[in-house]
Amino acid sequence: MISKNTICLWYDGTALDAAKFYAETFPDSAVGAVHRAPGDYPSGKEGDVLTVEFTVMGISCLGLNGGPAFKHSEAFSFQVATDDRAETDRLWNAIIGNGGQASACGWCKDKWGLSWQITPRALTAAITDPDPAAAKRAFEAMMEMTKIDIAAIEAARRG
């Protein structure tokens, strides 16, 4: 059963592959029902996977195999709060190592073009530090990074 509010993500025939990757990579994630098209449609044939219900870290999603007309953009992303370097590295490397692409400031894209922010909690704490100088140092350090380096952020925060 689809929840009342579900994020719908558009794919070009690869919704099931994406859902399986997310379920294998992120905790509290799973693939649910797979629905096949009851008839031909513009980007597929009767019997093709039309939609896939899945959760990503407890968030209900629906993958729609809608064809190539619409692409993912950075205007939508999942922000994943990580607790330590090992978790940050594991998730970052899973996305990049599976055909993804690194970007700046902890952002990356998976091979389907969906954006992810792999954000250590230490970064959030540092850039919201009540000491404006410490927050600025941490922020400036982050602006030079691709994957977030927690040790470097903490060093910048300390000054």
GROMACS .gro file of N, CA and C in nm:
model
  477
    1MET      N    1   0.084  -0.118   0.000
    1MET     CA    2   0.000   0.000   0.000
    1MET      C    3   0.089   0.124   0.000
    2ILE      N    4   0.067   0.212  -0.093
    2ILE     CA    5   0.143   0.335  -0.102
    2ILE      C    6   0.095   0.429   0.008
    3SER      N    7   0.190   0.495   0.076
    3SER     CA    8   0.153   0.589   0.180
    3SER      C    9   0.084   0.710   0.118
    4LYS      N   10   0.020   0.790   0.203
    4LYS     CA   11  -0.055   0.906   0.155
    4LYS      C   12   0.034   1.007   0.083
    5ASN      N   13   0.157   1.023   0.128
    5ASN     CA   14   0.251   1.115   0.064
    5ASN      C   15   0.376   1.035   0.025
    6THR      N   16   0.403   1.025  -0.101
    6THR     CA   17   0.514   0.944  -0.152
    6THR      C   18   0.596   1.026  -0.250
    7ILE      N   19   0.726   1.015  -0.240
    7ILE     CA   20   0.814   1.078  -0.338
    7ILE      C   21   0.813   0.991  -0.464
    8CYS      N   22   0.781   1.052  -0.577
    8CYS     CA   23   0.782   0.980  -0.704
    8CYS      C   24   0.907   1.021  -0.781
    9LEU      N   25   0.989   0.924  -0.814
    9LEU     CA   26   1.114   0.948  -0.887
    9LEU      C   27   1.102   0.885  -1.026
   10TRP      N   28   1.135   0.962  -1.126
   10TRP     CA   29   1.119   0.924  -1.267
   10TRP      C   30   1.247   0.855  -1.316
   11TYR      N   31   1.233   0.741  -1.379
   11TYR     CA   32   1.346   0.667  -1.435
   11TYR      C   33   1.314   0.630  -1.580
   12ASP      N   34   1.419   0.599  -1.652
   12ASP     CA   35   1.405   0.558  -1.791
   12ASP      C   36   1.423   0.406  -1.800
   13GLY      N   37   1.328   0.333  -1.745
   13GLY     CA   38   1.331   0.187  -1.752
   13GLY      C   39   1.415   0.119  -1.646
   14THR      N   40   1.473   0.194  -1.553
   14THR     CA   41   1.566   0.136  -1.455
   14THR      C   42   1.521   0.154  -1.310
   15ALA      N   43   1.393   0.179  -1.287
   15ALA     CA   44   1.342   0.203  -1.151
   15ALA      C   45   1.371   0.084  -1.059
   16LEU      N   46   1.353  -0.038  -1.106
   16LEU     CA   47   1.376  -0.154  -1.021
   16LEU      C   48   1.524  -0.168  -0.986
   17ASP      N   49   1.612  -0.146  -1.083
   17ASP     CA   50   1.757  -0.150  -1.054
   17ASP      C   51   1.795  -0.046  -0.949
   18ALA      N   52   1.742   0.075  -0.963
   18ALA     CA   53   1.772   0.181  -0.867
   18ALA      C   54   1.719   0.143  -0.729
   19ALA      N   55   1.596   0.097  -0.720
   19ALA     CA   56   1.537   0.059  -0.592
   19ALA      C   57   1.618  -0.050  -0.523
   20LYS      N   58   1.663  -0.148  -0.600
   20LYS     CA   59   1.745  -0.256  -0.543
   20LYS      C   60   1.877  -0.201  -0.490
   21PHE      N   61   1.940  -0.110  -0.563
   21PHE     CA   62   2.065  -0.051  -0.518
   21PHE      C   63   2.044   0.026  -0.387
   22TYR      N   64   1.940   0.107  -0.381
   22TYR     CA   65   1.913   0.184  -0.260
   22TYR      C   66   1.888   0.090  -0.142
   23ALA      N   67   1.812  -0.016  -0.165
   23ALA     CA   68   1.781  -0.110  -0.057
   23ALA      C   69   1.906  -0.181  -0.006
   24GLU      N   70   1.999  -0.210  -0.095
   24GLU     CA   71   2.124  -0.277  -0.056
   24GLU      C   72   2.222  -0.181   0.011
   25THR      N   73   2.211  -0.052  -0.018
   25THR     CA   74   2.310   0.046   0.026
   25THR      C   75   2.274   0.118   0.155
   26PHE      N   76   2.149   0.154   0.171
   26PHE     CA   77   2.109   0.239   0.282
   26PHE      C   78   2.030   0.160   0.387
   27PRO      N   79   2.056   0.186   0.515
   27PRO     CA   80   1.979   0.118   0.619
   27PRO      C   81   1.832   0.159   0.613
   28ASP      N   82   1.746   0.076   0.669
   28ASP     CA   83   1.602   0.102   0.674
   28ASP      C   84   1.546   0.130   0.534
   29SER      N   85   1.594   0.052   0.437
   29SER     CA   86   1.550   0.066   0.298
   29SER      C   87   1.509  -0.071   0.245
   30ALA      N   88   1.410  -0.072   0.157
   30ALA     CA   89   1.362  -0.199   0.103
   30ALA      C   90   1.287  -0.177  -0.028
   31VAL      N   91   1.283  -0.282  -0.107
   31VAL     CA   92   1.200  -0.283  -0.228
   31VAL      C   93   1.068  -0.346  -0.192
   32GLY      N   94   0.960  -0.281  -0.230
   32GLY     CA   95   0.827  -0.332  -0.203
   32GLY      C   96   0.767  -0.390  -0.331
   33ALA      N   97   0.645  -0.352  -0.358
   33ALA     CA   98   0.572  -0.406  -0.472
   33ALA      C   99   0.629  -0.355  -0.605
   34VAL      N  100   0.629  -0.445  -0.702
   34VAL     CA  101   0.668  -0.412  -0.839
   34VAL      C  102   0.543  -0.428  -0.924
   35HIS      N  103   0.505  -0.322  -0.993
   35HIS     CA  104   0.383  -0.323  -1.074
   35HIS      C  105   0.419  -0.319  -1.222
   36ARG      N  106   0.359  -0.409  -1.296
   36ARG     CA  107   0.384  -0.418  -1.439
   36ARG      C  108   0.272  -0.348  -1.516
   37ALA      N  109   0.307  -0.293  -1.629
   37ALA     CA  110   0.211  -0.218  -1.710
   37ALA      C  111   0.102  -0.311  -1.763
   38PRO      N  112  -0.023  -0.272  -1.744
   38PRO     CA  113  -0.134  -0.355  -1.795
   38PRO      C  114  -0.155  -0.340  -1.945
   39GLY      N  115  -0.082  -0.250  -2.007
   39GLY     CA  116  -0.092  -0.227  -2.151
   39GLY      C  117   0.030  -0.150  -2.198
   40ASP      N  118   0.042  -0.134  -2.329
   40ASP     CA  119   0.153  -0.056  -2.384
   40ASP      C  120   0.138   0.090  -2.341
   41TYR      N  121   0.251   0.158  -2.327
   41TYR     CA  122   0.252   0.300  -2.293
   41TYR      C  123   0.369   0.364  -2.368
   42PRO      N  124   0.379   0.497  -2.369
   42PRO     CA  125   0.477   0.562  -2.457
   42PRO      C  126   0.621   0.513  -2.443
   43SER      N  127   0.663   0.476  -2.321
   43SER     CA  128   0.802   0.434  -2.306
   43SER      C  129   0.816   0.286  -2.274
   44GLY      N  130   0.712   0.208  -2.295
   44GLY     CA  131   0.722   0.066  -2.264
   44GLY      C  132   0.607  -0.016  -2.319
   45LYS      N  133   0.618  -0.142  -2.293
   45LYS     CA  134   0.520  -0.239  -2.344
   45LYS      C  135   0.444  -0.303  -2.229
   46GLU      N  136   0.333  -0.360  -2.260
   46GLU     CA  137   0.257  -0.437  -2.163
   46GLU      C  138   0.349  -0.540  -2.096
   47GLY      N  139   0.343  -0.546  -1.966
   47GLY     CA  140   0.425  -0.641  -1.891
   47GLY      C  141   0.558  -0.585  -1.842
   48ASP      N  142   0.603  -0.471  -1.896
   48ASP     CA  143   0.725  -0.407  -1.846
   48ASP      C  144   0.701  -0.354  -1.706
   49VAL      N  145   0.808  -0.340  -1.629
   49VAL     CA  146   0.795  -0.278  -1.497
   49VAL      C  147   0.755  -0.132  -1.517
   50LEU      N  148   0.640  -0.096  -1.462
   50LEU     CA  149   0.591   0.042  -1.472
   50LEU      C  150   0.629   0.121  -1.348
   51THR      N  151   0.600   0.066  -1.230
   51THR     CA  152   0.635   0.134  -1.105
   51THR      C  153   0.692   0.035  -1.005
   52VAL      N  154   0.771   0.089  -0.914
   52VAL     CA  155   0.831   0.010  -0.806
   52VAL      C  156   0.811   0.089  -0.676
   53GLU      N  157   0.749   0.026  -0.577
   53GLU     CA  158   0.738   0.088  -0.445
   53GLU      C  159   0.863   0.051  -0.367
   54PHE      N  160   0.925   0.150  -0.303
   54PHE     CA  161   1.042   0.123  -0.222
   54PHE      C  162   1.056   0.229  -0.114
   55THR      N  163   1.138   0.199  -0.015
   55THR     CA  164   1.169   0.297   0.088
   55THR      C  165   1.319   0.319   0.088
   56VAL      N  166   1.357   0.443   0.115
   56VAL     CA  167   1.498   0.482   0.130
   56VAL      C  168   1.509   0.544   0.269
   57MET      N  169   1.576   0.474   0.359
   57MET     CA  170   1.594   0.522   0.496
   57MET      C  171   1.460   0.562   0.557
   58GLY      N  172   1.360   0.477   0.537
   58GLY     CA  173   1.228   0.499   0.595
   58GLY      C  174   1.137   0.593   0.518
   59ILE      N  175   1.184   0.649   0.408
   59ILE     CA  176   1.103   0.742   0.328
   59ILE      C  177   1.038   0.666   0.213
   60SER      N  178   0.906   0.676   0.203
   60SER     CA  179   0.833   0.608   0.096
   60SER      C  180   0.862   0.672  -0.039
   61CYS      N  181   0.894   0.589  -0.136
   61CYS     CA  182   0.921   0.636  -0.272
   61CYS      C  183   0.851   0.545  -0.372
   62LEU      N  184   0.828   0.601  -0.487
   62LEU     CA  185   0.774   0.525  -0.600
   62LEU      C  186   0.863   0.554  -0.719
   63GLY      N  187   0.920   0.451  -0.777
   63GLY     CA  188   0.999   0.466  -0.899
   63GLY      C  189   0.907   0.445  -1.018
   64LEU      N  190   0.901   0.542  -1.105
   64LEU     CA  191   0.818   0.536  -1.225
   64LEU      C  192   0.906   0.526  -1.347
   65ASN      N  193   0.887   0.422  -1.425
   65ASN     CA  194   0.960   0.409  -1.551
   65ASN      C  195   0.886   0.489  -1.658
   66GLY      N  196   0.908   0.619  -1.655
   66GLY     CA  197   0.835   0.710  -1.743
   66GLY      C  198   0.903   0.741  -1.873
   67GLY      N  199   1.026   0.691  -1.892
   67GLY     CA  200   1.097   0.718  -2.017
   67GLY      C  201   1.199   0.829  -2.003
   68PRO      N  202   1.258   0.869  -2.114
   68PRO     CA  203   1.370   0.963  -2.112
   68PRO      C  204   1.332   1.111  -2.106
   69ALA      N  205   1.205   1.145  -2.103
   69ALA     CA  206   1.164   1.286  -2.114
   69ALA      C  207   1.212   1.374  -2.000
   70PHE      N  208   1.217   1.321  -1.877
   70PHE     CA  209   1.252   1.403  -1.761
   70PHE      C  210   1.370   1.342  -1.688
   71LYS      N  211   1.466   1.426  -1.653
   71LYS     CA  212   1.588   1.383  -1.583
   71LYS      C  213   1.585   1.436  -1.440
   72HIS      N  214   1.656   1.367  -1.352
   72HIS     CA  215   1.675   1.417  -1.216
   72HIS      C  216   1.764   1.541  -1.221
   73SER      N  217   1.748   1.628  -1.122
   73SER     CA  218   1.836   1.744  -1.110
   73SER      C  219   1.871   1.766  -0.964
   74GLU      N  220   1.967   1.855  -0.941
   74GLU     CA  221   2.008   1.888  -0.805
   74GLU      C  222   1.898   1.958  -0.728
   75ALA      N  223   1.791   1.999  -0.794
   75ALA     CA  224   1.681   2.064  -0.725
   75ALA      C  225   1.613   1.970  -0.626
   76PHE      N  226   1.635   1.841  -0.641
   76PHE     CA  227   1.587   1.743  -0.545
   76PHE      C  228   1.705   1.655  -0.507
   77SER      N  229   1.721   1.631  -0.378
   77SER     CA  230   1.826   1.540  -0.334
   77SER      C  231   1.786   1.475  -0.203
   78PHE      N  232   1.850   1.363  -0.174
   78PHE     CA  233   1.840   1.302  -0.042
   78PHE      C  234   1.960   1.351   0.038
   79GLN      N  235   1.937   1.400   0.159
   79GLN     CA  236   2.046   1.440   0.246
   79GLN      C  237   2.057   1.331   0.354
   80VAL      N  238   2.174   1.267   0.359
   80VAL     CA  239   2.197   1.157   0.450
   80VAL      C  240   2.294   1.203   0.558
   81ALA      N  241   2.247   1.207   0.682
   81ALA     CA  242   2.332   1.245   0.795
   81ALA      C  243   2.412   1.122   0.840
   82THR      N  244   2.543   1.135   0.836
   82THR     CA  245   2.630   1.024   0.875
   82THR      C  246   2.694   1.053   1.011
   83ASP      N  247   2.725   0.946   1.083
   83ASP     CA  248   2.775   0.959   1.219
   83ASP      C  249   2.927   0.963   1.230
   84ASP      N  250   2.996   0.907   1.131
   84ASP     CA  251   3.142   0.900   1.141
   84ASP      C  252   3.203   0.884   1.002
   85ARG      N  253   3.335   0.882   0.999
   85ARG     CA  254   3.407   0.870   0.872
   85ARG      C  255   3.375   0.739   0.800
   86ALA      N  256   3.366   0.630   0.875
   86ALA     CA  257   3.340   0.500   0.812
   86ALA      C  258   3.206   0.500   0.739
   87GLU      N  259   3.102   0.555   0.802
   87GLU     CA  260   2.971   0.559   0.738
   87GLU      C  261   2.973   0.655   0.619
   88THR      N  262   3.037   0.770   0.636
   88THR     CA  263   3.049   0.866   0.525
   88THR      C  264   3.118   0.801   0.406
   89ASP      N  265   3.232   0.737   0.432
   89ASP     CA  266   3.308   0.672   0.325
   89ASP      C  267   3.228   0.561   0.259
   90ARG      N  268   3.160   0.478   0.340
   90ARG     CA  269   3.086   0.364   0.285
   90ARG      C  270   2.977   0.411   0.189
   91LEU      N  271   2.899   0.510   0.230
   91LEU     CA  272   2.788   0.556   0.146
   91LEU      C  273   2.839   0.631   0.023
   92TRP      N  274   2.936   0.718   0.044
   92TRP     CA  275   2.995   0.793  -0.068
   92TRP      C  276   3.052   0.695  -0.171
   93ASN      N  277   3.132   0.602  -0.124
   93ASN     CA  278   3.197   0.507  -0.214
   93ASN      C  279   3.097   0.416  -0.283
   94ALA      N  280   2.988   0.381  -0.216
   94ALA     CA  281   2.884   0.298  -0.280
   94ALA      C  282   2.821   0.372  -0.397
   95ILE      N  283   2.790   0.498  -0.377
   95ILE     CA  284   2.727   0.576  -0.484
   95ILE      C  285   2.825   0.601  -0.598
   96ILE      N  286   2.944   0.649  -0.567
   96ILE     CA  287   3.044   0.680  -0.670
   96ILE      C  288   3.091   0.552  -0.738
   97GLY      N  289   3.111   0.447  -0.661
   97GLY     CA  290   3.163   0.321  -0.716
   97GLY      C  291   3.063   0.245  -0.800
   98ASN      N  292   2.938   0.284  -0.797
   98ASN     CA  293   2.834   0.218  -0.876
   98ASN      C  294   2.795   0.305  -0.996
   99GLY      N  295   2.893   0.373  -1.054
   99GLY     CA  296   2.867   0.454  -1.172
   99GLY      C  297   2.825   0.596  -1.143
  100GLY      N  298   2.837   0.638  -1.016
  100GLY     CA  299   2.798   0.773  -0.979
  100GLY      C  300   2.906   0.875  -1.009
  101GLN      N  301   2.882   0.997  -0.963
  101GLN     CA  302   2.971   1.108  -0.994
  101GLN      C  303   2.983   1.199  -0.872
  102ALA      N  304   3.107   1.232  -0.836
  102ALA     CA  305   3.132   1.323  -0.724
  102ALA      C  306   3.102   1.466  -0.766
  103SER      N  307   3.062   1.545  -0.667
  103SER     CA  308   3.042   1.688  -0.689
  103SER      C  309   3.110   1.760  -0.573
  104ALA      N  310   3.064   1.876  -0.537
  104ALA     CA  311   3.129   1.958  -0.433
  104ALA      C  312   3.051   1.953  -0.302
  105CYS      N  313   3.122   1.979  -0.193
  105CYS     CA  314   3.062   2.001  -0.061
  105CYS      C  315   2.978   1.883  -0.011
  106GLY      N  316   3.021   1.761  -0.042
  106GLY     CA  317   2.950   1.643   0.005
  106GLY      C  318   2.838   1.595  -0.086
  107TRP      N  319   2.821   1.658  -0.200
  107TRP     CA  320   2.717   1.618  -0.295
  107TRP      C  321   2.775   1.516  -0.394
  108CYS      N  322   2.690   1.425  -0.436
  108CYS     CA  323   2.724   1.332  -0.543
  108CYS      C  324   2.595   1.289  -0.612
  109LYS      N  325   2.611   1.231  -0.730
  109LYS     CA  326   2.496   1.179  -0.804
  109LYS      C  327   2.515   1.031  -0.824
  110ASP      N  328   2.404   0.957  -0.815
  110ASP     CA  329   2.413   0.815  -0.847
  110ASP      C  330   2.407   0.798  -0.998
  111LYS      N  331   2.422   0.676  -1.044
  111LYS     CA  332   2.429   0.654  -1.189
  111LYS      C  333   2.297   0.684  -1.260
  112TRP      N  334   2.190   0.703  -1.185
  112TRP     CA  335   2.061   0.739  -1.245
  112TRP      C  336   2.041   0.890  -1.246
  113GLY      N  337   2.139   0.965  -1.193
  113GLY     CA  338   2.131   1.110  -1.193
  113GLY      C  339   2.066   1.170  -1.070
  114LEU      N  340   2.028   1.086  -0.973
  114LEU     CA  341   1.968   1.136  -0.849
  114LEU      C  342   2.077   1.190  -0.757
  115SER      N  343   2.056   1.308  -0.702
  115SER     CA  344   2.156   1.373  -0.617
  115SER      C  345   2.142   1.329  -0.471
  116TRP      N  346   2.258   1.316  -0.408
  116TRP     CA  347   2.268   1.277  -0.267
  116TRP      C  348   2.363   1.373  -0.198
  117GLN      N  349   2.330   1.412  -0.077
  117GLN     CA  350   2.419   1.488   0.008
  117GLN      C  351   2.462   1.395   0.122
  118ILE      N  352   2.585   1.354   0.121
  118ILE     CA  353   2.638   1.269   0.227
  118ILE      C  354   2.700   1.365   0.329
  119THR      N  355   2.626   1.392   0.436
  119THR     CA  356   2.655   1.502   0.527
  119THR      C  357   2.685   1.452   0.668
  120PRO      N  358   2.812   1.450   0.706
  120PRO     CA  359   2.844   1.412   0.844
  120PRO      C  360   2.779   1.508   0.944
  121ARG      N  361   2.727   1.452   1.053
  121ARG     CA  362   2.668   1.535   1.158
  121ARG      C  363   2.771   1.635   1.211
  122ALA      N  364   2.899   1.597   1.209
  122ALA     CA  365   3.005   1.688   1.254
  122ALA      C  366   3.010   1.814   1.168
  123LEU      N  367   2.981   1.802   1.040
  123LEU     CA  368   2.978   1.920   0.953
  123LEU      C  369   2.864   2.013   0.993
  124THR      N  370   2.746   1.957   1.011
  124THR     CA  371   2.630   2.038   1.050
  124THR      C  372   2.657   2.110   1.181
  125ALA      N  373   2.715   2.038   1.278
  125ALA     CA  374   2.747   2.101   1.406
  125ALA      C  375   2.850   2.212   1.388
  126ALA      N  376   2.947   2.190   1.304
  126ALA     CA  377   3.055   2.289   1.285
  126ALA      C  378   3.005   2.416   1.218
  127ILE      N  379   2.924   2.403   1.113
  127ILE     CA  380   2.882   2.524   1.041
  127ILE      C  381   2.767   2.596   1.111
  128THR      N  382   2.714   2.536   1.218
  128THR     CA  383   2.613   2.603   1.299
  128THR      C  384   2.667   2.634   1.439
  129ASP      N  385   2.798   2.630   1.452
  129ASP     CA  386   2.863   2.659   1.580
  129ASP      C  387   2.820   2.798   1.627
  130PRO      N  388   2.790   2.815   1.757
  130PRO     CA  389   2.753   2.948   1.807
  130PRO      C  390   2.864   3.052   1.793
  131ASP      N  391   2.987   3.005   1.781
  131ASP     CA  392   3.100   3.097   1.758
  131ASP      C  393   3.107   3.124   1.608
  132PRO      N  394   3.073   3.245   1.564
  132PRO     CA  395   3.070   3.275   1.421
  132PRO      C  396   3.204   3.252   1.351
  133ALA      N  397   3.314   3.275   1.418
  133ALA     CA  398   3.445   3.255   1.355
  133ALA      C  399   3.470   3.105   1.331
  134ALA      N  400   3.433   3.022   1.429
  134ALA     CA  401   3.450   2.877   1.413
  134ALA      C  402   3.361   2.826   1.300
  135ALA      N  403   3.236   2.873   1.297
  135ALA     CA  404   3.143   2.831   1.191
  135ALA      C  405   3.196   2.872   1.053
  136LYS      N  406   3.250   2.992   1.045
  136LYS     CA  407   3.303   3.041   0.916
  136LYS      C  408   3.423   2.959   0.872
  137ARG      N  409   3.513   2.926   0.964
  137ARG     CA  410   3.629   2.844   0.927
  137ARG      C  411   3.585   2.707   0.876
  138ALA      N  412   3.490   2.646   0.945
  138ALA     CA  413   3.441   2.515   0.902
  138ALA      C  414   3.372   2.524   0.766
  139PHE      N  415   3.293   2.629   0.748
  139PHE     CA  416   3.223   2.649   0.621
  139PHE      C  417   3.322   2.667   0.506
  140GLU      N  418   3.422   2.749   0.529
  140GLU     CA  419   3.523   2.772   0.425
  140GLU      C  420   3.600   2.644   0.393
  141ALA      N  421   3.627   2.562   0.493
  141ALA     CA  422   3.693   2.433   0.468
  141ALA      C  423   3.603   2.343   0.384
  142MET      N  424   3.474   2.339   0.418
  142MET     CA  425   3.379   2.257   0.343
  142MET      C  426   3.373   2.300   0.196
  143MET      N  427   3.378   2.428   0.171
  143MET     CA  428   3.367   2.479   0.035
  143MET      C  429   3.480   2.432  -0.055
  144GLU      N  430   3.589   2.385   0.002
  144GLU     CA  431   3.703   2.334  -0.075
  144GLU      C  432   3.699   2.182  -0.094
  145MET      N  433   3.599   2.117  -0.038
  145MET     CA  434   3.595   1.970  -0.037
  145MET      C  435   3.501   1.914  -0.143
  146THR      N  436   3.528   1.790  -0.177
  146THR     CA  437   3.434   1.709  -0.255
  146THR      C  438   3.361   1.624  -0.152
  147LYS      N  439   3.416   1.509  -0.115
  147LYS     CA  440   3.362   1.431  -0.004
  147LYS      C  441   3.406   1.502   0.124
  148ILE      N  442   3.318   1.508   0.221
  148ILE     CA  443   3.348   1.580   0.345
  148ILE      C  444   3.449   1.501   0.429
  149ASP      N  445   3.554   1.571   0.469
  149ASP     CA  446   3.660   1.517   0.555
  149ASP      C  447   3.632   1.566   0.696
  150ILE      N  448   3.580   1.479   0.781
  150ILE     CA  449   3.539   1.517   0.916
  150ILE      C  450   3.657   1.571   0.995
  151ALA      N  451   3.773   1.507   0.988
  151ALA     CA  452   3.889   1.554   1.064
  151ALA      C  453   3.930   1.696   1.023
  152ALA      N  454   3.925   1.724   0.894
  152ALA     CA  455   3.960   1.858   0.845
  152ALA      C  456   3.856   1.961   0.888
  153ILE      N  457   3.730   1.922   0.889
  153ILE     CA  458   3.624   2.013   0.934
  153ILE      C  459   3.643   2.046   1.083
  154GLU      N  460   3.670   1.943   1.162
  154GLU     CA  461   3.689   1.965   1.307
  154GLU      C  462   3.813   2.048   1.334
  155ALA      N  463   3.919   2.027   1.257
  155ALA     CA  464   4.040   2.107   1.273
  155ALA      C  465   4.013   2.254   1.238
  156ALA      N  466   3.940   2.276   1.129
  156ALA     CA  467   3.907   2.413   1.090
  156ALA      C  468   3.818   2.479   1.196
  157ARG      N  469   3.727   2.404   1.251
  157ARG     CA  470   3.639   2.459   1.355
  157ARG      C  471   3.720   2.504   1.476
  158ARG      N  472   3.819   2.424   1.514
  158ARG     CA  473   3.903   2.458   1.629
  158ARG      C  474   3.996   2.576   1.600
  159GLY      N  475   4.025   2.596   1.472
  159GLY     CA  476   4.112   2.707   1.433
  159GLY      C  477   4.254   2.668   1.433
   0.00000   0.00000   0.00000
